[in-house]
CSV table of N, CA and C in Angstrom, one decimal:
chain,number,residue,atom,x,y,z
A,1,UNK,N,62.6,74.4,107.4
A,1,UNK,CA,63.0,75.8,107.6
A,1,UNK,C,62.9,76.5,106.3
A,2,UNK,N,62.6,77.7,106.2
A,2,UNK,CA,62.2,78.4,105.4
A,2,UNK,C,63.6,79.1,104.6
A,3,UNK,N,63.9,79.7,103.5
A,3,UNK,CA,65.0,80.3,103.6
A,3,UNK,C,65.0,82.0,103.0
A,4,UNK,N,65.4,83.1,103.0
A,4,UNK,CA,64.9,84.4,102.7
A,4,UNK,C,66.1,84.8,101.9
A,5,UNK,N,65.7,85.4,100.7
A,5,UNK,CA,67.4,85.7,100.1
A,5,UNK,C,67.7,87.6,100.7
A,6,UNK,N,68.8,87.4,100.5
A,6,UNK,CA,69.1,88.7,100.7
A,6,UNK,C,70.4,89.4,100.0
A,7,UNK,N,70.6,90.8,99.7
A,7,UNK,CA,71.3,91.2,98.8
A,7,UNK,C,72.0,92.5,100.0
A,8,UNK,N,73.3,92.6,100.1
A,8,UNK,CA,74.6,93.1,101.3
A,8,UNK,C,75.0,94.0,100.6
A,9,UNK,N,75.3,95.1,101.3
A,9,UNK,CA,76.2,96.5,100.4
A,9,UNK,C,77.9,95.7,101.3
A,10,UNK,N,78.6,95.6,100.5
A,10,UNK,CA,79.9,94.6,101.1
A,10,UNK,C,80.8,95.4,100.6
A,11,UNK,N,81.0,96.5,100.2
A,11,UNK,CA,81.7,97.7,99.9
A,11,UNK,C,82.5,97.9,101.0
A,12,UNK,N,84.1,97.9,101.3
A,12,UNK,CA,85.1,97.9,101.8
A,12,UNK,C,84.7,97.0,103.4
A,13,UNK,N,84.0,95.6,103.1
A,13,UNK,CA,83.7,94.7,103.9
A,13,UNK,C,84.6,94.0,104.1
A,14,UNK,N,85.8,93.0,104.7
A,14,UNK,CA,86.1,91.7,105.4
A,14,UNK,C,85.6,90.5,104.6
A,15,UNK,N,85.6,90.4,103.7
A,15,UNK,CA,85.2,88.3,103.7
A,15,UNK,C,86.0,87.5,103.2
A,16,UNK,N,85.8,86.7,103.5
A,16,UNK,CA,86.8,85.5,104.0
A,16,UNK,C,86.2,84.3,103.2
A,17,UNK,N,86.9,83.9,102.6
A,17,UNK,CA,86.4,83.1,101.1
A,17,UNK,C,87.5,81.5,101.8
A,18,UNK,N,87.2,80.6,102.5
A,18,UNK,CA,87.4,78.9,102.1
A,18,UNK,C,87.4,78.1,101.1
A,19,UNK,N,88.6,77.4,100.8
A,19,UNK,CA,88.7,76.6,99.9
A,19,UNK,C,88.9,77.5,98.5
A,20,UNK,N,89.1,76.4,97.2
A,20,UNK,CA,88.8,77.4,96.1
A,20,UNK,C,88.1,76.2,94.8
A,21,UNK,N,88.0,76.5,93.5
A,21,UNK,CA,87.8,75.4,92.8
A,21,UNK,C,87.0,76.7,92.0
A,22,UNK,N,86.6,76.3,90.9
A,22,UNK,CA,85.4,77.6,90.2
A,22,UNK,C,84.7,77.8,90.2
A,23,UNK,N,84.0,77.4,91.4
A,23,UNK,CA,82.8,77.7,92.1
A,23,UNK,C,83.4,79.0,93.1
A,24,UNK,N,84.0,78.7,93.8
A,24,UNK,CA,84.8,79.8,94.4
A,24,UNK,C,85.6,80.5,94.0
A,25,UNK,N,86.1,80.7,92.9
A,25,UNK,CA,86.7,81.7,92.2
A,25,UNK,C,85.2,82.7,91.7
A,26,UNK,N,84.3,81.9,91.2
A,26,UNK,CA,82.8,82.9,90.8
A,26,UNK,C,82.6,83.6,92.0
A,27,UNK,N,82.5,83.0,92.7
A,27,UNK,CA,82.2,84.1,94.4
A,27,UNK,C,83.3,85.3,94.4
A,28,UNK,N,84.6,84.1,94.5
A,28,UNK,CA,85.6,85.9,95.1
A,28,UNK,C,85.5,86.7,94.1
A,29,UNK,N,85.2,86.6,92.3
A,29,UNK,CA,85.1,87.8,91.6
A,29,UNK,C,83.7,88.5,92.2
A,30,UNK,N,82.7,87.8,92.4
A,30,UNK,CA,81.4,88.4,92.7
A,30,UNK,C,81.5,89.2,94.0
A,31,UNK,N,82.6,88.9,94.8
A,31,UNK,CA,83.0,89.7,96.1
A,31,UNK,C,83.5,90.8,96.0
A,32,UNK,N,84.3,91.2,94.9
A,32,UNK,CA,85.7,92.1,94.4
A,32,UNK,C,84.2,92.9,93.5
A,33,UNK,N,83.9,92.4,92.7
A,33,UNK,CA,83.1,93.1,91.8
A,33,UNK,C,82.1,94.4,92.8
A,34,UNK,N,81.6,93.5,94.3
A,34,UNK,CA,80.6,94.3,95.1
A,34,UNK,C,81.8,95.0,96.1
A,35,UNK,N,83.3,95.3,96.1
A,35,UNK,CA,83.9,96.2,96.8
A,35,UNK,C,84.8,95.6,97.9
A,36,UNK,N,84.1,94.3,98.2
A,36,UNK,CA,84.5,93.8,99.2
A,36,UNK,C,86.1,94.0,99.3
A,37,UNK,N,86.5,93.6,100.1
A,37,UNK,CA,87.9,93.3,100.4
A,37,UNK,C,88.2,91.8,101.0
A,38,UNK,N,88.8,91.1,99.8
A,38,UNK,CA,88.8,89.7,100.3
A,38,UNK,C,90.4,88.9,100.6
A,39,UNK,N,89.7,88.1,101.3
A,39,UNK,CA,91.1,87.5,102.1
A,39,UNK,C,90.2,86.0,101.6
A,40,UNK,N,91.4,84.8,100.9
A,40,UNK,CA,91.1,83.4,100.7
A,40,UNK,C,92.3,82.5,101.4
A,41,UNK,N,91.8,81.7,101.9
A,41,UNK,CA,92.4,80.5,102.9
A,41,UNK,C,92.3,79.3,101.6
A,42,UNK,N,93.2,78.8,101.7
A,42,UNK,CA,93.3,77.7,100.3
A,42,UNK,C,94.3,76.6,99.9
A,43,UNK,N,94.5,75.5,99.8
A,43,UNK,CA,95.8,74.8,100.0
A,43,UNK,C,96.4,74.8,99.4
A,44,UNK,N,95.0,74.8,98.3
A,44,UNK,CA,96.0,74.7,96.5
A,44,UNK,C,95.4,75.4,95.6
A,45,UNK,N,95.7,76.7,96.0
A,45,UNK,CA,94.9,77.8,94.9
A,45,UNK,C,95.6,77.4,93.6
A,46,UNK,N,94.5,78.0,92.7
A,46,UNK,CA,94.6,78.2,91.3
A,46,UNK,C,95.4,79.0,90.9
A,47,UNK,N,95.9,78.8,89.9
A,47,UNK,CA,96.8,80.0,89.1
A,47,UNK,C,95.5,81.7,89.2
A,48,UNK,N,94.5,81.5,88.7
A,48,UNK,CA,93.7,82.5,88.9
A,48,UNK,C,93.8,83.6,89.9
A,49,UNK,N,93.4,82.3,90.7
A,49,UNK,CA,93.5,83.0,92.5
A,49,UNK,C,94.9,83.9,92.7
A,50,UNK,N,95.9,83.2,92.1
A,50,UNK,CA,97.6,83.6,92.3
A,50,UNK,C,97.5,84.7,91.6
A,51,UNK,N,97.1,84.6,90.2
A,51,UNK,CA,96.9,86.1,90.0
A,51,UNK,C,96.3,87.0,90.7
A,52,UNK,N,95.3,86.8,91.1
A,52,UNK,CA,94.6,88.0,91.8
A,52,UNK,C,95.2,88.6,93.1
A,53,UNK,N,95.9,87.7,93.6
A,53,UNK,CA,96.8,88.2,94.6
A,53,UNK,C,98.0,89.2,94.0
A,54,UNK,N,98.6,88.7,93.2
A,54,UNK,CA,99.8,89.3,92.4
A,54,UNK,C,99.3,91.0,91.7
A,55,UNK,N,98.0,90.5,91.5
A,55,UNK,CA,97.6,92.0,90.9
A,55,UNK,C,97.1,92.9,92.7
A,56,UNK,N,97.0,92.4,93.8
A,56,UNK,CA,96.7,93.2,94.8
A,56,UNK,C,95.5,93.2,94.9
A,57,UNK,N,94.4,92.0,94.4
A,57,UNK,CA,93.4,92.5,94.6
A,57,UNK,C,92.1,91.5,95.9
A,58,UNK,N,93.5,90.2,96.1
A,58,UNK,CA,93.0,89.7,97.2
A,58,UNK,C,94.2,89.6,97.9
A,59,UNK,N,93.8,88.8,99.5
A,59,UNK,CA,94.9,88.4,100.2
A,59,UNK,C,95.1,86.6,100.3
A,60,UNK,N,96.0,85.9,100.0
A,60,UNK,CA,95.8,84.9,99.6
A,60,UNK,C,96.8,84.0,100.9
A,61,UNK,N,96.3,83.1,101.5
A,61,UNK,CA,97.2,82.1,102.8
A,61,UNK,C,97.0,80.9,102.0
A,62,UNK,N,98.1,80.0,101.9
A,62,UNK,CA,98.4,79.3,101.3
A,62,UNK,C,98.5,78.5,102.4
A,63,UNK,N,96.9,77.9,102.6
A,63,UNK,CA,97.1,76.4,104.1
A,63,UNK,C,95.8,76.6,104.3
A,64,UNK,N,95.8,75.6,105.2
A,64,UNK,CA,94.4,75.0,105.6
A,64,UNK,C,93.7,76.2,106.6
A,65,UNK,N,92.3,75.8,106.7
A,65,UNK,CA,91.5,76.4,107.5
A,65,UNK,C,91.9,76.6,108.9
A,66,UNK,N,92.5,77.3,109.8
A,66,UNK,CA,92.1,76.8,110.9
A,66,UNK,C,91.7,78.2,112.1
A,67,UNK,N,91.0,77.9,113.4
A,67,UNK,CA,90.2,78.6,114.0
A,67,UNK,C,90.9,80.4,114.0
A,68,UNK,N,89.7,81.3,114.1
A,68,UNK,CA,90.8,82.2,113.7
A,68,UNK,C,90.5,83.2,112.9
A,69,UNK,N,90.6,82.5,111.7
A,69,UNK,CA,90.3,82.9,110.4
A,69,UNK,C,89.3,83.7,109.9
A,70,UNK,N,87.9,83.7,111.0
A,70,UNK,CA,86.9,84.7,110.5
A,70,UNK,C,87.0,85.5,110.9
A,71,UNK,N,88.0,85.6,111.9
A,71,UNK,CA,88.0,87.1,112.6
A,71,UNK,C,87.8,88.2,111.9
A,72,UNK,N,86.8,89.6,112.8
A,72,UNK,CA,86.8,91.0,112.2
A,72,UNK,C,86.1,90.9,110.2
A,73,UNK,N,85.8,89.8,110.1
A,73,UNK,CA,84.9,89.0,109.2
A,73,UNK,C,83.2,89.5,109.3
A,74,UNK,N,83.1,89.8,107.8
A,74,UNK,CA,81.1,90.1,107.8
A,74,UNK,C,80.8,89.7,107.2
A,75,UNK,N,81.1,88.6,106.3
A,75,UNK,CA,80.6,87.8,105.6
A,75,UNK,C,81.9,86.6,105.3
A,76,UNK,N,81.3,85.3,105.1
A,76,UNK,CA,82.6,84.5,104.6
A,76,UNK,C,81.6,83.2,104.2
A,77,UNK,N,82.8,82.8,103.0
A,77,UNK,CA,82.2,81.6,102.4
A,77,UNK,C,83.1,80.6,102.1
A,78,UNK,N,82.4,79.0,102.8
A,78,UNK,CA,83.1,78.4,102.4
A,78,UNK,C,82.9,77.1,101.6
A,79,UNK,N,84.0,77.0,100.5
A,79,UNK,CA,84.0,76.2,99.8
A,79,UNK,C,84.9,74.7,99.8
A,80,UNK,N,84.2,74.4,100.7
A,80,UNK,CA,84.5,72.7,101.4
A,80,UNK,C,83.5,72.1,101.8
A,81,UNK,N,82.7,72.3,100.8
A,81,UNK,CA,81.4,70.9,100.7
A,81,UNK,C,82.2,69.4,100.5
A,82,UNK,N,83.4,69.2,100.0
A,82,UNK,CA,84.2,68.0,100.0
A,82,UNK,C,84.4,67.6,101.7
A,83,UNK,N,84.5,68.1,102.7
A,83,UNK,CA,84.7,68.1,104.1
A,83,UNK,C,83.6,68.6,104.9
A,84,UNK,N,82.5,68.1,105.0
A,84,UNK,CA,81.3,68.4,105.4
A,84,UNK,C,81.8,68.2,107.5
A,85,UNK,N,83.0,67.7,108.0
A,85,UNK,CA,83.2,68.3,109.8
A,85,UNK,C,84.1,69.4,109.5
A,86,UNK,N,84.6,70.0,108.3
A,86,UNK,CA,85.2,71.3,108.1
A,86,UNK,C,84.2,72.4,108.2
A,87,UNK,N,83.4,72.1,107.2
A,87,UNK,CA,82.3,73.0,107.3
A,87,UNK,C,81.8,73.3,108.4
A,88,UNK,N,81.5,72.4,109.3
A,88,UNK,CA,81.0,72.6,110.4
A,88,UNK,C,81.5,73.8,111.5
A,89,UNK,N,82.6,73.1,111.1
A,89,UNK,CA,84.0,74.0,112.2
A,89,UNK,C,83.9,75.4,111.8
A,90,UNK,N,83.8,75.5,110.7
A,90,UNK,CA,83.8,77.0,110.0
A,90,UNK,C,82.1,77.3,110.4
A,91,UNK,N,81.1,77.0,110.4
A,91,UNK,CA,80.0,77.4,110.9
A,91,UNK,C,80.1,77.4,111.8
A,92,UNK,N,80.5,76.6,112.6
A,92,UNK,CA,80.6,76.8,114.3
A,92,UNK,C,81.4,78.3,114.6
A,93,UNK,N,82.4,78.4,114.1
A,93,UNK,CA,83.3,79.8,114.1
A,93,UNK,C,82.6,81.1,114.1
A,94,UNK,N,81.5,80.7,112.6
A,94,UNK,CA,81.0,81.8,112.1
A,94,UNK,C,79.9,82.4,113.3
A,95,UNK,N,79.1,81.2,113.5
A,95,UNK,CA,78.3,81.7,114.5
A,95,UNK,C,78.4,82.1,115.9
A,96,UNK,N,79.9,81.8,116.2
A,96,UNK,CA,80.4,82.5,117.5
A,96,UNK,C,81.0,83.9,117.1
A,97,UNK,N,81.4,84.0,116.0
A,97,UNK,CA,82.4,85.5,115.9
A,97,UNK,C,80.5,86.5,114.7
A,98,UNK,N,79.4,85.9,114.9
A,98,UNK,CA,78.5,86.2,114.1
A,98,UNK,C,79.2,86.9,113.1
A,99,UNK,N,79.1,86.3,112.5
A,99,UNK,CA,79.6,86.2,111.0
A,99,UNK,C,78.7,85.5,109.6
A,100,UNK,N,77.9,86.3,108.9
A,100,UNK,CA,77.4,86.2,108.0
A,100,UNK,C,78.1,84.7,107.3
A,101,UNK,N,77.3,83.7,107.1
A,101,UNK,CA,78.2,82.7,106.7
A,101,UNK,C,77.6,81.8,105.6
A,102,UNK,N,77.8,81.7,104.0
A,102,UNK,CA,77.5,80.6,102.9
A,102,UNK,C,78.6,79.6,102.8
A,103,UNK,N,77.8,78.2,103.4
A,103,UNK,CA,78.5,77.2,103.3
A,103,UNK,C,78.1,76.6,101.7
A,104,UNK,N,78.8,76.6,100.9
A,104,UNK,CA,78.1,76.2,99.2
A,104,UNK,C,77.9,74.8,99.6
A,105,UNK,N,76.4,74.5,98.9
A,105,UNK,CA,75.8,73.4,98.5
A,105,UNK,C,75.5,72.5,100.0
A,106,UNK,N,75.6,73.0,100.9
A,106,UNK,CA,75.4,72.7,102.7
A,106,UNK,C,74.2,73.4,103.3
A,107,UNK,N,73.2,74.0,102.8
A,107,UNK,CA,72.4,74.7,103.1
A,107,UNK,C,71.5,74.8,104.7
A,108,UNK,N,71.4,73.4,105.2
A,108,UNK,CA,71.8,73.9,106.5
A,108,UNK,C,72.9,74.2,107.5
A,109,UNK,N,73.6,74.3,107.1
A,109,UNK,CA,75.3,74.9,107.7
A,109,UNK,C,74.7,76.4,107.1
């Protein structure tokens, strides 16, 4: 399967950021930086992440993934390549609520 990149105006968009680590902290600044408005699902955020909440500039849930979560969502990424039947779950989600969806380092998810 072939893959095509593409580049999103995400300017006062919904995404929904899984997991965290600095791989996913690079994303949610690259989210915030394009306008988005982000919400992160996470068990054990970083201090980072905690800041950015504190400064108001994400929404931060402190717990695991569960069904739900992409709702009213246009893009969302998740970072739980460590749980490859999580991923799933969250692509299965994504593709019922069609929801733009990067699973990192899972490329067919």
């Amino acid at each position: 399967m072939g893959y095509y990149p593409v580049f999103l105006d995400l300017q006062d968009q919904l995404c929904v950021v899984i997991g965290a680590g600095s791989e996913a902290e690079r994303k949610i600044h690259g989210l915030l930086e394009a306008g988005a408005r982000v919400t992160v699902v996470a068990t054990k955020p970083s201090h980072p992440l905690e800041e950015l909440e504190t400064q108001g500039k994400i929404i931060l849930h402190r717990r695991s993934y569960s069904e739900g979560d992409l709702a009213g969502a246009f893009l969302a990424i998740a970072a739980t390549t460590e749980d490859v039947e999580l991923s799933r779950r969250i692509a299965d989600e994504a593709e019922r609520e069609r929801v733009l969806l990067n699973v990192m380092d899972i490329t067919a998810l």
